[in-house]
Coordinates of C-alpha atoms in Angstrom, one line a residue:
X418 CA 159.9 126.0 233.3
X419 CA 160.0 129.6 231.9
X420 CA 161.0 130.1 228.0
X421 CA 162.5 133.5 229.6
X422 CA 165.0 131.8 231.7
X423 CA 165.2 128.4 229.4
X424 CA 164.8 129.8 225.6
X425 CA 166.5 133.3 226.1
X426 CA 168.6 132.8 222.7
X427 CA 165.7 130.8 221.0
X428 CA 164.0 134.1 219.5
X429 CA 164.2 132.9 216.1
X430 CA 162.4 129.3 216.7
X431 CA 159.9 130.8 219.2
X432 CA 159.1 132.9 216.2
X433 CA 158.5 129.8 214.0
X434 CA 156.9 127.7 216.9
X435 CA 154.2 130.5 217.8
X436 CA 153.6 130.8 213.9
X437 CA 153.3 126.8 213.6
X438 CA 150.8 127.0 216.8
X439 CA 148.7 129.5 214.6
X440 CA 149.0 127.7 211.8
X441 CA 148.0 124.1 213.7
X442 CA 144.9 126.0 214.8
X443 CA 143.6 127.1 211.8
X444 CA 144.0 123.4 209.8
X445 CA 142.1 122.3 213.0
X446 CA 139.4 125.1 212.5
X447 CA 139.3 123.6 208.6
X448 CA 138.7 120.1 209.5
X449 CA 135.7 121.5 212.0
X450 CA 134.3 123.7 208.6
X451 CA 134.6 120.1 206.4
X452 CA 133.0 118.4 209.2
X453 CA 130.2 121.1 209.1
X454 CA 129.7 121.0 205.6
X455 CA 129.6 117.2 206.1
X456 CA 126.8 117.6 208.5
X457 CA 124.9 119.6 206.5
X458 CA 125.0 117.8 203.3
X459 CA 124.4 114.6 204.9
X460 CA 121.4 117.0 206.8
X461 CA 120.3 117.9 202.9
X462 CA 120.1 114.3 201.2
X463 CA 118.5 113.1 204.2
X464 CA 116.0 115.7 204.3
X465 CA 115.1 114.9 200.2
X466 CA 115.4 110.9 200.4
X467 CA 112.6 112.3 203.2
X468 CA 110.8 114.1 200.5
X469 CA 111.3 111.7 198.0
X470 CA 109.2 108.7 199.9
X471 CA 106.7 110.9 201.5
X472 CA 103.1 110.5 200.0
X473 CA 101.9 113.4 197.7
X474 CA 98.4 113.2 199.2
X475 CA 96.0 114.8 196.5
X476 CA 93.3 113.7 197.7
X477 CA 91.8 112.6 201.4
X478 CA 91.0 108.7 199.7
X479 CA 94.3 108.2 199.2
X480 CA 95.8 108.6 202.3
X481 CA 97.9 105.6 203.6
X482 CA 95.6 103.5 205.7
X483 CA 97.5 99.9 206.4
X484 CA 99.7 100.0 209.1
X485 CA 102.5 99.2 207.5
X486 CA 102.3 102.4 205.7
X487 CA 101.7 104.9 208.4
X488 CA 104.9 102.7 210.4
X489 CA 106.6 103.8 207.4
X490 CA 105.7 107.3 207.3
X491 CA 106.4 107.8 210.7
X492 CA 109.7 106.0 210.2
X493 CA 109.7 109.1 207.9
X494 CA 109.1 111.5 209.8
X495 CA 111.4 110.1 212.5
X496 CA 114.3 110.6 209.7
X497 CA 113.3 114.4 209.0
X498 CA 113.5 115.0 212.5
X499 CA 116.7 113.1 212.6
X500 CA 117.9 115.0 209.7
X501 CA 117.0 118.4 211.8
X502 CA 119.8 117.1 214.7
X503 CA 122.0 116.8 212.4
X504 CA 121.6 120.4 211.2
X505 CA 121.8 121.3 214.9
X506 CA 125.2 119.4 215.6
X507 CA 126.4 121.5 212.0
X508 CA 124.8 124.9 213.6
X509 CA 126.5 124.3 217.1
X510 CA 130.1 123.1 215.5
X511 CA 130.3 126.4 213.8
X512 CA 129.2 128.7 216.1
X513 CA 131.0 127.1 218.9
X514 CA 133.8 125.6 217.2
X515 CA 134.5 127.0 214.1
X516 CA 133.8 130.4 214.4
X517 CA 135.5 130.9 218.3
X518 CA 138.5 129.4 216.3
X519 CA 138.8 131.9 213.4
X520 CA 137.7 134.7 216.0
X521 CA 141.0 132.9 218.3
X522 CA 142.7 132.8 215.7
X523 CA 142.3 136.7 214.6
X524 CA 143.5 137.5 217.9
X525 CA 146.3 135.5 218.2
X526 CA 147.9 136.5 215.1
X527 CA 148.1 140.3 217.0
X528 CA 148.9 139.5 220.0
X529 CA 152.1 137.4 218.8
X530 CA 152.9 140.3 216.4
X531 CA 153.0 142.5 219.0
X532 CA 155.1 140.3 221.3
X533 CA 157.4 139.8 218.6
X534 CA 158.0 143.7 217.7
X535 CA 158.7 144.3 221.1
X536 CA 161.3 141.7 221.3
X537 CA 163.1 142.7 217.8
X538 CA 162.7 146.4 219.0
X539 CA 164.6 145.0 222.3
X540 CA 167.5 143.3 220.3
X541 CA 167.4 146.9 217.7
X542 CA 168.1 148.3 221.3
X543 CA 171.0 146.2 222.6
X544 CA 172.2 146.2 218.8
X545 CA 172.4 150.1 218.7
X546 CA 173.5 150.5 222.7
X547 CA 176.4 147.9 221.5
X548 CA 177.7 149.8 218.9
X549 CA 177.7 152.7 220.6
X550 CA 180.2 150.7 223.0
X551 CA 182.1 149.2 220.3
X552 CA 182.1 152.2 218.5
X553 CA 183.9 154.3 221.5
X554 CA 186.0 151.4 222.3
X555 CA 188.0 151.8 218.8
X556 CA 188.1 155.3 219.1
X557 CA 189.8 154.8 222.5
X558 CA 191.8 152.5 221.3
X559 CA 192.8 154.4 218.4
X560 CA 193.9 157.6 220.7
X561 CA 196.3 155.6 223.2
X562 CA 198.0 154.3 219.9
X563 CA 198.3 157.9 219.1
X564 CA 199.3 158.7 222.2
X565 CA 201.9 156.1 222.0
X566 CA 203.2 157.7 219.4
X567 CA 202.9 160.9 220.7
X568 CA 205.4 159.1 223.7
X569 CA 207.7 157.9 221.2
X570 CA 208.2 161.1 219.3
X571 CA 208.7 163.4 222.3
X572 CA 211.5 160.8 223.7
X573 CA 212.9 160.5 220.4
X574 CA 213.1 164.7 220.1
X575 CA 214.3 164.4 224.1
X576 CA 217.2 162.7 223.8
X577 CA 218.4 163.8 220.7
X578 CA 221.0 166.7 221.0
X579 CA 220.3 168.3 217.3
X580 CA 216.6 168.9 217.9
X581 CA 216.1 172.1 218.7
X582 CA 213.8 173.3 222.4
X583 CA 211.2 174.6 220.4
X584 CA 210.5 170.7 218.7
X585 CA 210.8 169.2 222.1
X586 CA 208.5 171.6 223.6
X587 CA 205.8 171.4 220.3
X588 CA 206.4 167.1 221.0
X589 CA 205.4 167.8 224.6
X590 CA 202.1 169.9 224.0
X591 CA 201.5 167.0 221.6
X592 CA 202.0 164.0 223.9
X593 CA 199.7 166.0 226.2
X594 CA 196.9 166.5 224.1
X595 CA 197.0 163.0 223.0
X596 CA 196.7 161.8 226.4
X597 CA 194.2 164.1 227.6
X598 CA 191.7 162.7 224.4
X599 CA 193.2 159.0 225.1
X600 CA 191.9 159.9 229.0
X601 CA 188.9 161.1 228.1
X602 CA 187.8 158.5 225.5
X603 CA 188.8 156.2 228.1
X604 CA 186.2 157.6 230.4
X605 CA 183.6 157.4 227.7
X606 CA 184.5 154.1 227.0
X607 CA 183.9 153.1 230.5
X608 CA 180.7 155.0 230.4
X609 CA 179.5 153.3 227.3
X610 CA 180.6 149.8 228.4
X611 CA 179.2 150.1 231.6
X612 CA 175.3 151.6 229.9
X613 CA 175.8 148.7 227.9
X614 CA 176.2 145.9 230.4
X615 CA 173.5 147.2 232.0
X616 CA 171.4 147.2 229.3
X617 CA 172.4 143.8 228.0
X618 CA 171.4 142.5 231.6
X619 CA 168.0 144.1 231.4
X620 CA 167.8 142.6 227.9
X621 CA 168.3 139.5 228.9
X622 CA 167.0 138.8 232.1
X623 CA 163.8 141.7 232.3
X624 CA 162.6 142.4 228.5
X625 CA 163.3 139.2 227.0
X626 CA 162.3 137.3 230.0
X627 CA 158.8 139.1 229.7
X628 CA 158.4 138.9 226.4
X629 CA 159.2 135.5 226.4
X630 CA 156.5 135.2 229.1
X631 CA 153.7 136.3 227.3
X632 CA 154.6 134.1 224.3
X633 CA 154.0 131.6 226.4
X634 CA 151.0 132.2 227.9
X635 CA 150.1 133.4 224.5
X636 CA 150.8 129.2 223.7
X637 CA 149.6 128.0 226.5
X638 CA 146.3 129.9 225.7
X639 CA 146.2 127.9 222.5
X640 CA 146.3 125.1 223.7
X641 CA 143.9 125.4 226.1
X642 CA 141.4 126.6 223.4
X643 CA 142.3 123.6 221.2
X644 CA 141.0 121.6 224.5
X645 CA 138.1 123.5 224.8
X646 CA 137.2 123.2 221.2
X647 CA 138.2 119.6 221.0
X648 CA 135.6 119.1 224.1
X649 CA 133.0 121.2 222.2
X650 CA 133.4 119.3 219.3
X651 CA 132.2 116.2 221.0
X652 CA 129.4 118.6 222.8
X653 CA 127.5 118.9 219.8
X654 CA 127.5 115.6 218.8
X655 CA 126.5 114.2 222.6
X656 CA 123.6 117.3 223.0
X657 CA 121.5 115.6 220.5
X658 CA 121.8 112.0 221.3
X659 CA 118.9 112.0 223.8
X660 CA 116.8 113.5 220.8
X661 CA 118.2 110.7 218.3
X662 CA 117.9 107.8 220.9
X663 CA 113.8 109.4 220.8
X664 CA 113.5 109.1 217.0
X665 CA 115.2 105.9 216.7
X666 CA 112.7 104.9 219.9
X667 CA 109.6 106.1 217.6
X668 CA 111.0 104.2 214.6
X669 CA 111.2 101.2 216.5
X670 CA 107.8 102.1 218.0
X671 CA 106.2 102.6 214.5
X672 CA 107.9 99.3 213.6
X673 CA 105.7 97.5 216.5
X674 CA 102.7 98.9 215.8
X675 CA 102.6 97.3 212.6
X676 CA 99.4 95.0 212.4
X677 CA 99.3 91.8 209.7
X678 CA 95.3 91.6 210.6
X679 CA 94.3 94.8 211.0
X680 CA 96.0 95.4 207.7
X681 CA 93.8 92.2 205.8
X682 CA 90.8 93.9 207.7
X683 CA 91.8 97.2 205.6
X684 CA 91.8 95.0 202.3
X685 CA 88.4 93.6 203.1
X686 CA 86.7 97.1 203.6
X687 CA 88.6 98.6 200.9
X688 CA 87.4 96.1 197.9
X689 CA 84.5 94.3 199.7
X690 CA 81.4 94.8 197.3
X691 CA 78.9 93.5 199.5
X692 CA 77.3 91.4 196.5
X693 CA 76.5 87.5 197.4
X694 CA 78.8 84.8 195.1
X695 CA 76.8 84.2 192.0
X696 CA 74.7 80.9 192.8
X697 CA 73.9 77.9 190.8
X698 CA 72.5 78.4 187.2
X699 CA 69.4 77.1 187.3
X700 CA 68.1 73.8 185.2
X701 CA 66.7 75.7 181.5
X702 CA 64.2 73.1 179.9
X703 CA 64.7 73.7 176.2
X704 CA 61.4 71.5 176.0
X705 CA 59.4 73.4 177.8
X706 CA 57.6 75.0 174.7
X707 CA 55.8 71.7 173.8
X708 CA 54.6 70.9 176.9
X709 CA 53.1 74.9 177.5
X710 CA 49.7 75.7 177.1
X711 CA 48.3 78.8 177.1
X712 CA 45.8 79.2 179.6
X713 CA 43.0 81.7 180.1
X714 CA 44.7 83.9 182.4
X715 CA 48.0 84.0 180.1
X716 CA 48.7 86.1 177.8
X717 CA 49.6 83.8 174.5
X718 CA 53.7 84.1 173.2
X719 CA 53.4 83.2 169.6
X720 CA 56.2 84.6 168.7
X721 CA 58.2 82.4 170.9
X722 CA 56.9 79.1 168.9
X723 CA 58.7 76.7 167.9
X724 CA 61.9 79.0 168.3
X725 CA 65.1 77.1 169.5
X726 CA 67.2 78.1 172.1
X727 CA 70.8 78.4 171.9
X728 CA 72.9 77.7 174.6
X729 CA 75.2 81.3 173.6
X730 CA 72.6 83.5 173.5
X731 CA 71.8 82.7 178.0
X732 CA 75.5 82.7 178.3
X733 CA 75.5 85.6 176.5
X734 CA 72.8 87.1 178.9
X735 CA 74.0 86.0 182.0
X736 CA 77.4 87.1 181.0
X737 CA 76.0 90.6 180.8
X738 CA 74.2 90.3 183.5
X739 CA 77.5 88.9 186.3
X740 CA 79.9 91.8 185.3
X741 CA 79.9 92.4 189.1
X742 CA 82.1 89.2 189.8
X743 CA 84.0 89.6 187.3
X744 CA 85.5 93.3 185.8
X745 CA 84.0 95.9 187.3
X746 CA 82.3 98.1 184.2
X747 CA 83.7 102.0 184.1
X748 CA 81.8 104.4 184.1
X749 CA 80.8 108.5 185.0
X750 CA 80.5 108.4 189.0
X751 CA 77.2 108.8 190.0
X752 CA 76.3 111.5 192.8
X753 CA 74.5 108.7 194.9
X754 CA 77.2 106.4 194.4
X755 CA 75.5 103.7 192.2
X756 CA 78.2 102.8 190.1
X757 CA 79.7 101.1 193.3
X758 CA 78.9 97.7 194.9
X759 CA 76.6 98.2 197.7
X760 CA 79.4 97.8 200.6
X761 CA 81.7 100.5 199.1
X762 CA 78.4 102.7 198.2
X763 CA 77.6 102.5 201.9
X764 CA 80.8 103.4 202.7
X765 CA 80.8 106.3 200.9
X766 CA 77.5 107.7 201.9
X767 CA 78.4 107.6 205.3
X768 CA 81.5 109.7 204.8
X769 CA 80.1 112.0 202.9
X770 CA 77.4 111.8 205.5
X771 CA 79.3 112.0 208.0
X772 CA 81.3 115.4 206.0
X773 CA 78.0 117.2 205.9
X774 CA 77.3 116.7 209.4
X775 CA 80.6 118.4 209.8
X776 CA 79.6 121.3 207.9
X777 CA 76.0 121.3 209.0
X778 CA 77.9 122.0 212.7
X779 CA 80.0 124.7 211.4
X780 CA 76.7 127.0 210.1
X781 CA 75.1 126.3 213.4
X782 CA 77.9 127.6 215.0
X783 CA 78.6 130.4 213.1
X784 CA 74.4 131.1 212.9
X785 CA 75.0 131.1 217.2
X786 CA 77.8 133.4 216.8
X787 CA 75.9 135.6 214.6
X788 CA 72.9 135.6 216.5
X789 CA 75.2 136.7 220.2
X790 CA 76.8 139.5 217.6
X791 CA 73.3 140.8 216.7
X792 CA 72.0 140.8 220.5
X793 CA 75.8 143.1 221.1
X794 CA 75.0 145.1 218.4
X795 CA 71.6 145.9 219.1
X796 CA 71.7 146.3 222.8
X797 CA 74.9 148.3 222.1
X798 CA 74.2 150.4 218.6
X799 CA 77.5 152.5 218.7
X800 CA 79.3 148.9 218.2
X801 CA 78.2 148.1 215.0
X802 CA 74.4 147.5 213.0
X803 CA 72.5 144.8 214.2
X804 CA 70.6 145.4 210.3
X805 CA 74.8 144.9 208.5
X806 CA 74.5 141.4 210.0
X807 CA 71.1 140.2 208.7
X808 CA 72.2 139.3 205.1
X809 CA 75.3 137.1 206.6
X810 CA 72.9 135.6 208.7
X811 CA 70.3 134.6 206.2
X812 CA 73.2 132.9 203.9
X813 CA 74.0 130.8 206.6
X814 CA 70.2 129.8 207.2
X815 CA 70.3 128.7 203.4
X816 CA 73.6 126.8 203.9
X817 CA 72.1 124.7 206.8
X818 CA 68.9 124.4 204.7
X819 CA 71.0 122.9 201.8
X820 CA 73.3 121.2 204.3
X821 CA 70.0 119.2 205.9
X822 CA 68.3 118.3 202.6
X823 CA 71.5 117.0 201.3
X824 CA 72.1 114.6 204.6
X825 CA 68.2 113.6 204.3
X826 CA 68.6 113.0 201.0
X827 CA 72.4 110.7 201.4
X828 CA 70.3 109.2 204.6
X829 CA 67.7 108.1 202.5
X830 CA 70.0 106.2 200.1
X831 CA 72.2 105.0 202.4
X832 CA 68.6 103.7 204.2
X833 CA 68.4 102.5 200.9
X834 CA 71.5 100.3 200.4
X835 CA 71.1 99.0 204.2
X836 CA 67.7 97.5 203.6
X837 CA 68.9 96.4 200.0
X838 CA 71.5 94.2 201.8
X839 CA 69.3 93.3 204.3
X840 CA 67.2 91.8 202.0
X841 CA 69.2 89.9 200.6
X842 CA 70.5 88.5 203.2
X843 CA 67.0 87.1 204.4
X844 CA 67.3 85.8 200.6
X845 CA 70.5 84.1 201.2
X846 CA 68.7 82.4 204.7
X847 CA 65.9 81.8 203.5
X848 CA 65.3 78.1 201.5
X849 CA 61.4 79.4 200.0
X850 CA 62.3 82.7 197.6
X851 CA 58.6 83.8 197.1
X852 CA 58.4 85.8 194.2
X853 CA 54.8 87.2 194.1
X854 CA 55.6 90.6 195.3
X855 CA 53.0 92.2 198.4
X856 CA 50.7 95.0 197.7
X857 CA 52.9 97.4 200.1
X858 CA 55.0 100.5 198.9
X859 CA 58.2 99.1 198.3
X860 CA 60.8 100.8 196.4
X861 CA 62.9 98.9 193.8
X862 CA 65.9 98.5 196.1
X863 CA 64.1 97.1 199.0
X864 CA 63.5 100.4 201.1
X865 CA 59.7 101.3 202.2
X866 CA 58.5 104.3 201.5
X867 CA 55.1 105.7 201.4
X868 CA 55.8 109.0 198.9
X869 CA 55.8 107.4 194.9
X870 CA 58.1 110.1 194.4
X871 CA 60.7 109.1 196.8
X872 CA 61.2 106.2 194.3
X873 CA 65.0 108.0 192.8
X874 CA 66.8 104.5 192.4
X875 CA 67.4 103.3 189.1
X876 CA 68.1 99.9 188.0
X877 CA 70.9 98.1 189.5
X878 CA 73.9 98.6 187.6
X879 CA 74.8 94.9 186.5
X880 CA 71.4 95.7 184.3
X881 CA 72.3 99.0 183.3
X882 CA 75.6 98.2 182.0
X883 CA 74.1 95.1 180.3
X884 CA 73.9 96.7 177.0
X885 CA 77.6 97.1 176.3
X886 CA 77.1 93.1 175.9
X887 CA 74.5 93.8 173.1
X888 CA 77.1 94.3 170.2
X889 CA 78.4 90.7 170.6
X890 CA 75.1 89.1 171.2
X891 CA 72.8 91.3 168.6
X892 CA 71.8 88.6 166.2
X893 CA 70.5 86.3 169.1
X894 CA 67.0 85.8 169.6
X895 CA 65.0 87.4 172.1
X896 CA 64.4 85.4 175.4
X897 CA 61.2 83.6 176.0
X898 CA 58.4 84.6 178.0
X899 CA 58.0 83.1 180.9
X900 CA 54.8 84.5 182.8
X901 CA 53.3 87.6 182.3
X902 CA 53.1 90.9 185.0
X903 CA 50.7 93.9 185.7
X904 CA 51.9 96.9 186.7
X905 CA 50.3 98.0 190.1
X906 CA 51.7 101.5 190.1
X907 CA 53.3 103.7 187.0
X908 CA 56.7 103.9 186.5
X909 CA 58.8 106.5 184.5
X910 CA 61.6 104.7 183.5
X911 CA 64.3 107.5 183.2
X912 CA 67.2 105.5 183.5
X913 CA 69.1 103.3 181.4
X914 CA 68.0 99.9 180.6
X915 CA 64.6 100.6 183.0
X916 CA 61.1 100.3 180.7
X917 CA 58.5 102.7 181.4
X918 CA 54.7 101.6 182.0
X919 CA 51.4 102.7 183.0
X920 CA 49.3 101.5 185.6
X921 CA 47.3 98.4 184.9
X922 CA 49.4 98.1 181.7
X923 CA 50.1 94.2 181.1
X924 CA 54.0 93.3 179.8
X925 CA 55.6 89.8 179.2
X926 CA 58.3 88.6 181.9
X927 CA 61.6 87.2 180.2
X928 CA 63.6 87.3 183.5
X929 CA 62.8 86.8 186.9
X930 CA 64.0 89.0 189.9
X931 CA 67.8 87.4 191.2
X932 CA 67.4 89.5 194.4
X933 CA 68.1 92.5 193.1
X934 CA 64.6 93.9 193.2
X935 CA 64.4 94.3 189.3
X936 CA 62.5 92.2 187.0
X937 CA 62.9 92.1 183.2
X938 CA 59.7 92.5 181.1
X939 CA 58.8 92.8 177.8
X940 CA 56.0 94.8 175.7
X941 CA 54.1 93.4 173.1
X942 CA 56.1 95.9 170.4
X943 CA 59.0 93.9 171.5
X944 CA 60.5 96.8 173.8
X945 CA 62.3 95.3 176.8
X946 CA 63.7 96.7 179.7
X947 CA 63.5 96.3 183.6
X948 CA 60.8 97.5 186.1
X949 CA 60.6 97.3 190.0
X950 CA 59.2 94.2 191.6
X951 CA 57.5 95.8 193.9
X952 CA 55.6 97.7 191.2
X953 CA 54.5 95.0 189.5
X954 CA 52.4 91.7 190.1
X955 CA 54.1 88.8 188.5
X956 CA 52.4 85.6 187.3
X957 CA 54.5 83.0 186.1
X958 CA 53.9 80.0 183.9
X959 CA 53.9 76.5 185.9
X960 CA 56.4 74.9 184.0
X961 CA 58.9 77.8 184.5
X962 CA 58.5 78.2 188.3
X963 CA 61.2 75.5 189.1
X964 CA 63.5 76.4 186.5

């Protein structure tokens, strides 16, 4: 099976067959370049739909907590990393495909070229050695007819009696010559047609026979790339399925670790406010200013004679006074984290308690490392100034000064808030709420402490935030007293919606302490406001003690 020996007359449609092989293997080496731009673009969208649904974190609070989240961000970054095997499938195709195929593909097109020249020059050859036979053929042929003639003329002159010796002898020198050049382009003939035989065998079964050859290994080679290609194709795509089958494992993996309760959990810490549900409103005897008496240890109300009570004005109150059941007031957030319900304040001071620590670990460690450079430095001075170190050192003393006060000082509230809700929980056990506060040190969340100036709290903020209830409720009239207080240690009353007051200085009560450690007094100018319980010690009026 040898295009020599089969194909030896076929030049002209092995030329068009090696050029359609070329051809074939180039539209093959376009459909791998689609398929790589395919790749890639698919690579692309899947990288931005990536980018697209990824969180924009700009701050640590609102990173993605539930489960279901994170199971969709890894799901995310699953895809990414899918995306990046599809850019190596697209990077492998066209360095092992693609580009061996257009590198092929160069080298085919000069390799046939050359076979090609060398079989046209071999047919130029024949072409030219064939003439030259053809050419002294007819020029033999053309002296033995003048030789002929030569013959014919000499006979003719021979036997005729007129012609003279001299014409028969010129007709015989003639017929001579002609036969002498009709002999020797014989000879030449023979020569010619004997080179060319021999040249048309070498032609046809030596030159062409190896040319031939080599156009078809030059095919055969093609087609054996093709193969190669066509397995490498598949190559790229098969090299990465282990690393697909892994994401599409950690997908599935992120899908099971999705959690229903630990996500509800998440819901409770993230909103819980840690307050108790309001309890009933207790029993308000509009009749109790007839049956009141002043006694001696009471200080007299005459301004709350005779005045009627109106059922909007303690709605009113109380509505000021719930806002944390209901909408959550806004306000500027408060460095100790006031302006949140207790549960979410504690939450807070323990992270940022928790950040400090953090920091605080960082100093110490780069005071330790500061203090083993010094030690180098001054056992070995030509390595540096013990004395260059000194002022880096003291900054980092200050830093884990500041760093200490500020996690005493976050201790102490978050102290603060645990006792607070403490407290209240032995209030929510407890059926006898005693409100005649002890002679101890309390401060006005709850806390014990035994400096006066430790006492930082202010109010609770349901109180604070009361007064942006006073523009609907202005006209009302003022609450009644209900038992009178003396204050057992001063109070400054900085904050908002707190009343200052002296030690020993008497004031009305209009609003007994819910639990929150804050009771609502009045002065005699009419100046309300709320003081600490355990500040104070409270006296109320019989009547009012059930109500």
């Amino acid at each position: 099976m040898s295009w020599g020996a089969e194909l030896w007359d076929q030049f002209d449609n092995l030329d068009k067959h090696t050029q359609w092989g070329i051809d074939f293997l180039e539209r093959y080496a376009k459909f791998v370049k689609e398929r790589i731009e395919i790749e890639q673009n698919y690579a692309k969208q899947l990288r931005n739909l990536v980018k697209k649904y990824c969180p924009k974190r700009s701050s640590k609070d609102e990173e993605p907590r539930f489960t279901s989240c994170l199971a969709f961000f890894n799901i995310l970054n699953e895809l990414n990393d899918y995306a990046g095997q599809r850019e190596v499938v697209a990077e492998e195709m066209g360095h092992r495909v693609y580009g061996e195929l257009m590198r092929y593909s160069h080298d085919l097109k000069t390799e046939r070229k050359m076979h090609l020249q060398e079989g046209r020059k071999a047919q130029q050859y024949l072409d030219m050695c064939w003439k030259q036979m053809d050419n002294s053929k007819k020029k033999f042929e053309r002296e033995c007819r003048e030789a002929e003639k030569a013959q014919q003329s000499y006979e003719r002159l021979d036997n005729d009696t007129n012609a003279t010796k001299a014409d028969v002898e010129k007709a015989k020198q003639q017929l001579n010559l002609r036969t002498h050049m009709a002999d020797e382009n014989k000879n030449e003939y023979a020569a010619q047609l004997q080179n060319f035989n021999g040249e048309q065998h070498k032609h046809y079964y030596i030159v062409i026979p190896q040319i031939y050859k080599h156009l078809q290994e030059m095919d055969e080679r093609r087609t054996i790339k093709l193969s190669e290609c066509y397995k490498g194709f598949a190559d790229s795509e098969r090299k990465v399925i282990p690393i697909i089958s892994k994401c599409l494992e950690g997908m599935i993996l992120a899908a099971k670790s999705v959690d229903e309760r630990r996500d509800s959990q998440i819901v409770i810490d993230s909103f819980k406010s840690g307050f108790e549900p309001p309890g009933d409103f207790p029993f308000e005897d509009y009749s109790q200013h007839i049956y009141r008496t002043v006694s001696d240890g009471t200080i007299s109300t005459p301004k709350q004679e005779g005045m009627k009570i109106d059922s909007k004005t303690t709605v009113g109150k109380a509505k000021g006074k719930l806002w944390l059941f209901g909408k959550k007031p806004k306000g500027p957030a408060l460095e100790d984290f006031s302006h949140l319900p207790p549960e979410q304040r504690r939450k807070k001071l323990q992270q940022r308690i928790d950040e400090l620590n953090r920091e605080l670990q960082k100093e110490t460690d780069q005071k330790d490392a500061l203090i083993k450079m010094k030690d180098v430095y001054e056992k070995n001075p030509q390595m540096g100034d013990p004395g260059s170190l000194q002022p880096k050192l003291a900054e980092t003393m200050s830093n884990m000064d500041r760093l200490r006060m500020e996690i005493h000082k976050n201790e102490a509230w978050l102290s603060e808030v645990e006792g607070k809700v403490a407290a209240r929980g032995d209030r929510r056990h407890s059926s006898d709420i005693n409100h005649l506060v002890t002679q101890g040190r309390e401060s006005p969340e709850g806390s014990y402490t035994d400096d006066a100036n430790q006492e930082i709290r202010g109010p609770p903020q349901q109180h604070a935030h009361h007064n942006e209830f006073d523009d609907e409720f202005e006209d009302d009239d003022p609450l009644p007293a209900i038992g009178h207080c003396k204050a057992i240690y001063p109070f400054d009353g900085h904050n908002e919606g707190t009343l200052a007051m002296k030690e020993g200085e008497v004031l009305y009560v209009i609003e007994e302490d819910k639990g929150d450690g804050w009771t609502r007094a009045r002065r005699q100018n009419g100046e309300e406001g709320y003081v600490p319980t355990s500040y104070i010690d409270v006296t109320l009026e019989k009547n009012s003690k059930g109500s």
